[in-house]
C-alpha positions in Angstrom: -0.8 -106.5 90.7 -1.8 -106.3 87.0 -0.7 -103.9 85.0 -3.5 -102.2 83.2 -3.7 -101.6 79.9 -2.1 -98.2 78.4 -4.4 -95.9 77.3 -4.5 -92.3 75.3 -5.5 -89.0 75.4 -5.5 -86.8 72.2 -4.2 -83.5 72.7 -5.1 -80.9 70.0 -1.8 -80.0 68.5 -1.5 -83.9 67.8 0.3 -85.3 70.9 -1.2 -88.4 72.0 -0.6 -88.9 75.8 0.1 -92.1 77.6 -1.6 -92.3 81.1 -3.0 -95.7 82.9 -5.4 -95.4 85.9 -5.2 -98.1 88.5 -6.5 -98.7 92.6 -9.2 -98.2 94.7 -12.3 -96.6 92.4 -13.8 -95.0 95.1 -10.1 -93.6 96.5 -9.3 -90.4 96.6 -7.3 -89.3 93.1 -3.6 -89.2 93.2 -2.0 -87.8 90.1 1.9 -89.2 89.8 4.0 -86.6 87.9 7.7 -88.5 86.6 10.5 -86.7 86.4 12.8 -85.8 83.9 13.9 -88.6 81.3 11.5 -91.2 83.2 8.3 -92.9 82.2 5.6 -94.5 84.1 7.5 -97.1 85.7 9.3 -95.3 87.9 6.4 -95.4 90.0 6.1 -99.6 90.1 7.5 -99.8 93.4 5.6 -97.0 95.3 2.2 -98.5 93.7 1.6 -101.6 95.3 1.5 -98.9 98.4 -1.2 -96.8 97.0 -4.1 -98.9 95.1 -5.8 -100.2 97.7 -6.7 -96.5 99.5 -6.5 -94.4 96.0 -7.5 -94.3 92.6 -3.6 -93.5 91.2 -3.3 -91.9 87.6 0.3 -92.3 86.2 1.1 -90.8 82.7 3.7 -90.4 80.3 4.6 -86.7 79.4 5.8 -85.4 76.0 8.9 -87.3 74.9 8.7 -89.8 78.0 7.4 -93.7 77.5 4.4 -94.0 75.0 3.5 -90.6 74.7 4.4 -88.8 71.2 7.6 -87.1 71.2 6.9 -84.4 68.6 9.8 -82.7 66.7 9.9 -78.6 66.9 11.7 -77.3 70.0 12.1 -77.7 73.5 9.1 -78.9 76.0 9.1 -76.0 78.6 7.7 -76.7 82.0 4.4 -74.6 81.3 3.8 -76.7 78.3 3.8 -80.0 80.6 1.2 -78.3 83.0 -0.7 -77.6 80.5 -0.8 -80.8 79.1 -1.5 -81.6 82.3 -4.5 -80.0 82.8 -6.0 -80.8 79.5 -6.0 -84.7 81.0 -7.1 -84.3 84.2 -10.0 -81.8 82.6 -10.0 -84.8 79.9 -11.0 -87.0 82.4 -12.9 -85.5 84.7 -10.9 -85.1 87.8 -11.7 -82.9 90.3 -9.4 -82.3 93.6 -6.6 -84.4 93.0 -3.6 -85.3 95.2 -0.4 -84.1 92.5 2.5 -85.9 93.4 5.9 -85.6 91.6 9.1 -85.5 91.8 11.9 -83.5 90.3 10.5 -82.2 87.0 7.8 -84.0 87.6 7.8 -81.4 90.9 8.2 -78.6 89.0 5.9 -79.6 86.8 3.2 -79.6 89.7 4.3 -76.3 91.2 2.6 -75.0 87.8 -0.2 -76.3 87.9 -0.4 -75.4 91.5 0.7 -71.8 91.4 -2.1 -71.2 87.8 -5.1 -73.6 89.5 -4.9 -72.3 92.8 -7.6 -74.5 94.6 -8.5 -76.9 92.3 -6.2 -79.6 93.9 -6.7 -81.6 97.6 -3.1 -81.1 97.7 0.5 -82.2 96.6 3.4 -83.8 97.7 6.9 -82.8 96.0 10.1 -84.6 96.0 13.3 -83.1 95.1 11.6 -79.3 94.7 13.6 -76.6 93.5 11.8 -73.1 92.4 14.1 -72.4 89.4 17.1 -74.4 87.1 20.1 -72.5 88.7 22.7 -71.8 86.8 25.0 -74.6 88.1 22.0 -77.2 87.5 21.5 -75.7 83.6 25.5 -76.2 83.4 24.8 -80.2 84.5 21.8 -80.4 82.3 23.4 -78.8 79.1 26.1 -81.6 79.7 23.8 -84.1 79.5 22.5 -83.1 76.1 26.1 -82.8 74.7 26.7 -86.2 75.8 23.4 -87.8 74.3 24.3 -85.7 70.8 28.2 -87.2 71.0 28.3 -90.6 72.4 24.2 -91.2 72.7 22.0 -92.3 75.5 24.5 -94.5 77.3 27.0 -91.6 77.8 24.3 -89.8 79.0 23.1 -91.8 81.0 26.6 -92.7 82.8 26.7 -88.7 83.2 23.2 -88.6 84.8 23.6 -91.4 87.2 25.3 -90.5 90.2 23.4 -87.7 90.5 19.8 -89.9 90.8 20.4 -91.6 93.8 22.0 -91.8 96.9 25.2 -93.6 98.3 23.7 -96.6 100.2 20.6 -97.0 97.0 23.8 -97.6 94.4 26.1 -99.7 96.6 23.2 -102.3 97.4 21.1 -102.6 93.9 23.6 -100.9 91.2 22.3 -103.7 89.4 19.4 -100.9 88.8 21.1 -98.8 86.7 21.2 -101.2 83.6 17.6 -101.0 84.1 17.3 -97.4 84.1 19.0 -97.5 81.7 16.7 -99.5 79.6 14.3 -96.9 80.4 16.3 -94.0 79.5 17.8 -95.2 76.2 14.3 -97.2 75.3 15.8 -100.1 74.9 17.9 -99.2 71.5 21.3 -98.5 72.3 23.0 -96.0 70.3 20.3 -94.1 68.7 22.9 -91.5 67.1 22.7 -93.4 63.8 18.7 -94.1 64.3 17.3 -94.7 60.9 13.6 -95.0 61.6 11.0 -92.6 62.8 10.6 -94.1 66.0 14.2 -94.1 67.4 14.4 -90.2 66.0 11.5 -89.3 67.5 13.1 -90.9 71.3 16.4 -88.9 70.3 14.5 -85.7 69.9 12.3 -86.3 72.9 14.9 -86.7 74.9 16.9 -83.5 73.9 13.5 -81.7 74.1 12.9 -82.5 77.8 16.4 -81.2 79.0 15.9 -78.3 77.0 12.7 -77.4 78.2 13.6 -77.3 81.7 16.9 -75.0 81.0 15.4 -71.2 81.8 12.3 -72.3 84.2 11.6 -70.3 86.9 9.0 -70.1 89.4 9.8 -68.1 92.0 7.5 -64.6 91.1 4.8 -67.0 91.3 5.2 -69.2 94.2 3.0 -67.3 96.5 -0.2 -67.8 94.2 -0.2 -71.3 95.6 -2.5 -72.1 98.0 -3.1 -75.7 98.6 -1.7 -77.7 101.0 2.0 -78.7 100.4 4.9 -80.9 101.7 8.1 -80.7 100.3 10.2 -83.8 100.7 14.5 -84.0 99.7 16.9 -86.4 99.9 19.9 -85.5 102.5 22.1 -87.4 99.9 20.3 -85.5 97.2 23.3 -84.1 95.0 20.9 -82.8 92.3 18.8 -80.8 93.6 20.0 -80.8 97.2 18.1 -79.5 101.0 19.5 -76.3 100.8 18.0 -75.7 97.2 14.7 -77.1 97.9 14.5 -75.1 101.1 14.3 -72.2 98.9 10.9 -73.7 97.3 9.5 -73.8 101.1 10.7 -70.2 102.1 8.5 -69.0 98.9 5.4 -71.2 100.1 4.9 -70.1 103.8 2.2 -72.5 104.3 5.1 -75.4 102.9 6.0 -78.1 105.3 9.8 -79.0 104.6 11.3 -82.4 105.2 14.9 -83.7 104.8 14.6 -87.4 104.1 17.7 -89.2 105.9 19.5 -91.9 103.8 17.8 -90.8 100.5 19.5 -89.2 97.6 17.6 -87.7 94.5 15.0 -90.1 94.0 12.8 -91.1 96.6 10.2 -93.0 95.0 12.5 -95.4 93.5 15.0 -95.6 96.7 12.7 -96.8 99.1 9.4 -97.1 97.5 7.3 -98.7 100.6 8.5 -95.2 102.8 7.6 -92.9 100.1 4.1 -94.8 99.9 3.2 -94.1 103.5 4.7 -90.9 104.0 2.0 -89.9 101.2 -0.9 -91.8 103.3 0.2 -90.3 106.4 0.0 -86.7 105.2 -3.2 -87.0 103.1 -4.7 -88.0 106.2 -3.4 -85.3 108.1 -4.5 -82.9 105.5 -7.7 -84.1 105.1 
């Protein structure tokens, strides 16, 4: 499959977001939302499942891939969502399919719970309603260990807690990848000396930070459309009994443990994740 060409969406306070837009043109939409520290290849895998029943837009949020990582603070939840909805209102979509996972979840459980109605419907992986206050302790490790030994003693932090025990045994050959992704390709970025590399440093930082005091839980029963909640049973991150809670807030929610699957389903088996999102569009529609 080729890979389109990236294109941009000018935000007004400056940030330039990355999105691409690929498959069937007369699909339904499907709106991928990455997760935290990712970029738009994290969905390569599940793709070549999608393209040929929907029209799939994959983008880059603030601090991820291509998009501008601008300096100034954290990147809360609720500003993702909203840059969210300035590209799906940028581009005309109406009724969507969100689906996301981890941040990339909460992410969508914001723009379901302020839009109620304006999606088809949304399929979360690895869903929690709020950073607890053992997953803040995890994620404010992480961003000591990118200030003091950089992106690949974060990453090495980070790691076990992506996938699950059979995903790393078979293809830990992966994780240099990811961590390719993660790092952007330049190493120790501590010492950066160049716009560029700062700006991926600050990004970075900006994305944990973001996520440390989100909560969603007041506001879970404002949403509406129809919603499956998928986890990993080998999920260590945010595990079943966490994302359970995101269900018991949604009593319309359908709630799935995914055997054999730790926090990332997208990337662990790719071809599963792309046909359990056919098979409950269809059953939704």
């Amino acid at each position: 499959m080729k890979r389109p060409d990236p294109t941009f969406l000018d935000l007004p306070d400056g940030v330039r977001l990355h999105y691409r837009i690929q498959g069937n043109p007369s699909g339904p939409w499907v709106v991928c939302l990455n997760g935290l520290l990712s970029d738009t290849t994290m969905w390569a895998g599940v793709l070549p499942g999608l393209t040929a029943d929907f029209r799939v837009l994959t983008w880059d949020m603030r601090g991820q891939g291509r998009t501008r990582a601008p300096f100034g603070g954290a990147y809360p939840v609720a500003q993702h969502a909203e840059d969210a909805w300035a590209l799906l209102e940028g581009l005309g979509l109406r009724k969507p399919w969100l689906v996301g996972l981890s941040n990339g979840s909460s992410v969508s459980l914001e723009l379901l719970a302020a839009h109620p109605g304006a999606f088809a419907g949304a399929m979360l992986t690895s869903c929690m309603p709020r950073i607890d206050f053992t997953t803040r302790l995890r994620i404010l490790h992480w961003i000591q260990c990118l200030e003091v030994g950089g992106p690949l003693m974060q990453f090495d932090a980070v790691a076990p807690y992506l996938w699950g025990d059979r995903f790393l045994e078979q293809r830990h050959g992966v994780l240099r990848a990811y961590h390719q992704v993660i790092s952007g390709g330049r190493g120790d970025l501590r010492n950066a000396g160049n716009e560029a590399q700062e700006a991926a440093l600050a990004g970075a930082k900006a994305q944990m930070a973001g996520v440390l005091e989100w909560d969603l839980r007041d506001r879970l029963d404002r949403i509406r459309d129809p919603l499956l909640l998928l986890c990993g049973a080998e999920d260590l991150l945010t595990p079943p009994w966490k994302c359970l809670e995101t269900a018991r807030g949604i009593p319309h929610a359908r709630f799935e443990v995914v055997p054999g699957i730790g926090h990332a389903f997208p990337v662990e088996d790719p071809k599963a994740f792309a046909a359990r999102l056919k098979a409950f569009v269809e059953g939704a529609r």
